[in-house]
């Protein structure tokens, strides 16, 4: 099986869906942010604070390269990962990219006030909406499949992904 990369804005459910899909498909689950944190031995806010966002993006690309050398993983990417067309190209070498399209308000309810998300901490709701709209175009361009997931349960999303891919 190819890797399945889940992408989309913060709060769209990439990690929750990824874990559920990994059990449905009996495939290993990897969370890119967790891999970055593990290898850097620092939290995401600490990486942003100490080295800046650009450095975080380099670490993100490194993890995408590493996991793309394998097959059969379900991967939750960070919200910025598949905005970068080069990252998406690397991911697609050995995998498919699925965009979980969830309304901004739903994402925002889930991420508001989250101190582990530096992008949330450093932007107002209006700025996050602007970022959401800009990024959406990139997710759409860089994904293989787009799934409108706002009103679906995790089980329904897993089923749809299975139908899309297999
Ligand atoms: C980011 C999203 C985060 C994490 C980092 C940057 C972003 O992942 O990678 O805080 O730029 O949107 P989630 O989408 O899992 O919150």
Tab-separated table of C-alpha atoms and ligand atoms in Angstrom:
chain	number	residue	atom	x	y	z
A	1	UNK	CA	0.000	0.000	0.000
A	2	UNK	CA	1.110	3.542	-0.758
A	3	UNK	CA	1.453	6.096	2.030
A	4	UNK	CA	-1.635	8.186	2.698
A	5	UNK	CA	-0.872	11.791	3.644
A	6	UNK	CA	-3.708	13.722	5.265
A	7	UNK	CA	-3.526	17.467	4.817
A	8	UNK	CA	-5.605	20.514	5.605
A	9	UNK	CA	-5.867	23.471	7.941
A	10	UNK	CA	-5.143	23.210	11.675
A	11	UNK	CA	-8.140	21.645	13.391
A	12	UNK	CA	-9.496	19.859	10.308
A	13	UNK	CA	-9.007	16.483	12.028
A	14	UNK	CA	-5.871	15.113	10.354
A	15	UNK	CA	-4.569	13.391	13.499
A	16	UNK	CA	-7.927	12.007	14.691
A	17	UNK	CA	-8.806	10.754	11.214
A	18	UNK	CA	-5.273	9.413	10.727
A	19	UNK	CA	-5.417	7.328	13.913
A	20	UNK	CA	-8.853	5.948	13.029
A	21	UNK	CA	-7.830	5.212	9.441
A	22	UNK	CA	-4.713	3.441	10.637
A	23	UNK	CA	-6.831	1.045	12.656
A	24	UNK	CA	-9.377	0.579	9.841
A	25	UNK	CA	-6.633	-0.217	7.321
A	26	UNK	CA	-4.364	-1.926	9.844
A	27	UNK	CA	-1.493	0.328	8.785
A	28	UNK	CA	1.009	2.247	10.917
A	29	UNK	CA	0.157	5.829	11.842
A	30	UNK	CA	2.693	8.657	11.891
A	31	UNK	CA	2.153	12.241	12.970
A	32	UNK	CA	4.693	14.546	11.308
A	33	UNK	CA	4.549	17.086	14.124
A	34	UNK	CA	5.218	14.363	16.701
A	35	UNK	CA	8.190	13.115	14.683
A	36	UNK	CA	9.608	16.641	14.492
A	37	UNK	CA	9.174	17.139	18.246
A	38	UNK	CA	10.746	13.765	18.987
A	39	UNK	CA	13.809	14.369	16.835
A	40	UNK	CA	14.299	17.995	17.877
A	41	UNK	CA	13.673	17.117	21.531
A	42	UNK	CA	11.738	20.373	21.782
A	43	UNK	CA	8.072	21.365	21.569
A	44	UNK	CA	6.775	23.101	18.444
A	45	UNK	CA	6.424	26.464	20.248
A	46	UNK	CA	10.027	26.099	21.466
A	47	UNK	CA	11.269	25.363	17.916
A	48	UNK	CA	9.421	28.410	16.571
A	49	UNK	CA	10.683	30.609	19.386
A	50	UNK	CA	14.296	29.494	19.349
A	51	UNK	CA	14.904	28.898	15.626
A	52	UNK	CA	11.968	30.499	13.805
A	53	UNK	CA	9.303	29.171	11.484
A	54	UNK	CA	11.687	28.711	8.529
A	55	UNK	CA	13.719	26.203	10.531
A	56	UNK	CA	10.548	24.349	11.512
A	57	UNK	CA	9.675	24.118	7.793
A	58	UNK	CA	13.090	22.569	7.065
A	59	UNK	CA	12.545	19.966	9.794
A	60	UNK	CA	9.093	19.306	8.331
A	61	UNK	CA	10.503	18.699	4.840
A	62	UNK	CA	13.157	16.358	6.318
A	63	UNK	CA	10.462	14.254	7.984
A	64	UNK	CA	8.395	14.131	4.784
A	65	UNK	CA	11.464	12.925	2.896
A	66	UNK	CA	12.174	10.234	5.474
A	67	UNK	CA	8.643	8.871	5.640
A	68	UNK	CA	8.310	9.040	1.860
A	69	UNK	CA	11.113	6.523	1.585
A	70	UNK	CA	8.717	3.994	3.140
A	71	UNK	CA	5.353	2.558	2.101
A	72	UNK	CA	2.076	1.848	3.802
A	73	UNK	CA	1.925	4.568	6.444
A	74	UNK	CA	-1.002	6.792	7.328
A	75	UNK	CA	0.482	10.220	7.907
A	76	UNK	CA	-1.034	13.289	9.551
A	77	UNK	CA	0.850	16.314	8.216
A	78	UNK	CA	1.019	19.718	9.893
A	79	UNK	CA	-1.243	22.441	8.523
A	80	UNK	CA	1.619	24.118	6.650
A	81	UNK	CA	3.237	21.007	5.196
A	82	UNK	CA	1.258	20.499	1.983
A	83	UNK	CA	1.035	24.216	1.269
A	84	UNK	CA	4.533	23.730	-0.105
A	85	UNK	CA	4.346	22.178	-3.578
A	86	UNK	CA	7.828	20.643	-3.214
A	87	UNK	CA	6.753	18.806	-0.056
A	88	UNK	CA	3.650	17.553	-1.861
A	89	UNK	CA	5.785	16.358	-4.767
A	90	UNK	CA	7.991	14.381	-2.369
A	91	UNK	CA	4.930	12.913	-0.636
A	92	UNK	CA	3.389	11.859	-3.945
A	93	UNK	CA	6.449	9.892	-5.028
A	94	UNK	CA	5.272	7.103	-2.816
A	95	UNK	CA	1.884	8.157	-1.664
A	96	UNK	CA	-1.408	9.913	-2.104
A	97	UNK	CA	-2.331	13.245	-0.563
A	98	UNK	CA	-5.860	13.657	0.783
A	99	UNK	CA	-7.132	17.128	1.657
A	100	UNK	CA	-9.645	17.212	4.520
A	101	UNK	CA	-11.723	20.233	3.617
A	102	UNK	CA	-13.391	21.556	6.773
A	103	UNK	CA	-15.081	24.965	7.218
A	104	UNK	CA	-13.016	27.688	8.864
A	105	UNK	CA	-15.415	28.181	11.793
A	106	UNK	CA	-15.257	24.474	12.670
A	107	UNK	CA	-11.451	24.473	12.512
A	108	UNK	CA	-11.305	27.691	14.519
A	109	UNK	CA	-13.511	26.339	17.322
A	110	UNK	CA	-11.073	23.457	17.707
A	111	UNK	CA	-7.845	25.478	17.670
A	112	UNK	CA	-8.770	28.781	19.363
A	113	UNK	CA	-6.484	29.505	22.292
A	114	UNK	CA	-4.253	26.464	21.697
A	115	UNK	CA	-0.886	27.315	23.218
A	116	UNK	CA	0.822	24.431	21.385
A	117	UNK	CA	0.113	26.058	17.999
A	118	UNK	CA	2.361	29.101	17.481
A	119	UNK	CA	0.487	30.153	14.330
A	120	UNK	CA	-2.711	30.400	16.392
A	121	UNK	CA	-0.937	32.278	19.167
A	122	UNK	CA	0.533	34.880	16.837
A	123	UNK	CA	-2.522	35.622	14.671
A	124	UNK	CA	-5.986	37.091	15.223
A	125	UNK	CA	-9.086	35.219	14.084
A	126	UNK	CA	-9.288	37.505	11.037
A	127	UNK	CA	-5.665	36.777	10.124
A	128	UNK	CA	-6.250	33.046	10.553
A	129	UNK	CA	-9.236	33.272	8.218
A	130	UNK	CA	-7.055	34.991	5.636
A	131	UNK	CA	-4.398	32.291	6.052
A	132	UNK	CA	-7.093	29.616	5.763
A	133	UNK	CA	-8.305	31.060	2.466
A	134	UNK	CA	-4.810	31.393	1.033
A	135	UNK	CA	-3.811	27.910	2.082
A	136	UNK	CA	-6.990	26.291	0.836
A	137	UNK	CA	-6.022	27.045	-2.753
A	138	UNK	CA	-2.659	25.360	-2.190
A	139	UNK	CA	-4.155	22.278	-0.546
A	140	UNK	CA	-6.520	21.972	-3.500
A	141	UNK	CA	-3.718	22.325	-5.986
A	142	UNK	CA	-1.319	19.962	-4.217
A	143	UNK	CA	-3.692	17.145	-3.193
A	144	UNK	CA	-4.727	14.030	-5.110
A	145	UNK	CA	-8.158	13.894	-3.472
A	146	UNK	CA	-10.272	16.485	-1.699
A	147	UNK	CA	-12.867	15.412	0.819
A	148	UNK	CA	-15.450	17.827	2.176
A	149	UNK	CA	-15.454	16.683	5.772
A	150	UNK	CA	-17.142	19.343	7.903
A	151	UNK	CA	-20.349	17.451	8.591
A	152	UNK	CA	-18.968	13.923	8.547
A	153	UNK	CA	-18.057	11.696	11.492
A	154	UNK	CA	-14.567	10.236	11.697
A	155	UNK	CA	-15.932	6.833	10.639
A	156	UNK	CA	-17.641	8.379	7.603
A	157	UNK	CA	-14.441	10.178	6.641
A	158	UNK	CA	-12.443	6.916	6.887
A	159	UNK	CA	-14.980	5.140	4.699
A	160	UNK	CA	-14.868	7.906	2.086
A	161	UNK	CA	-11.077	7.860	2.021
A	162	UNK	CA	-11.151	4.089	1.496
A	163	UNK	CA	-13.602	4.553	-1.371
A	164	UNK	CA	-11.498	7.325	-2.908
A	165	UNK	CA	-8.233	5.426	-2.793
A	166	UNK	CA	-9.025	1.745	-3.232
B	1	LIG	C1	1.138	24.526	11.599
B	1	LIG	C2	0.298	23.521	11.991
B	1	LIG	C3	0.618	22.594	13.084
B	1	LIG	C4	2.122	22.478	13.255
B	1	LIG	C5	2.740	23.830	13.417
B	1	LIG	C6	2.481	24.718	12.209
B	1	LIG	C7	0.721	25.413	10.502
B	1	LIG	O1	0.052	21.310	12.823
B	1	LIG	O2	2.703	21.814	12.165
B	1	LIG	O3	2.224	24.408	14.586
B	1	LIG	O4	1.545	26.140	9.948
B	1	LIG	O5	-0.493	25.376	10.145
B	1	LIG	P1	-1.546	21.023	12.938
B	1	LIG	O6	-2.140	21.335	11.608
B	1	LIG	O7	-1.601	19.584	13.254
B	1	LIG	O8	-2.067	21.878	14.033
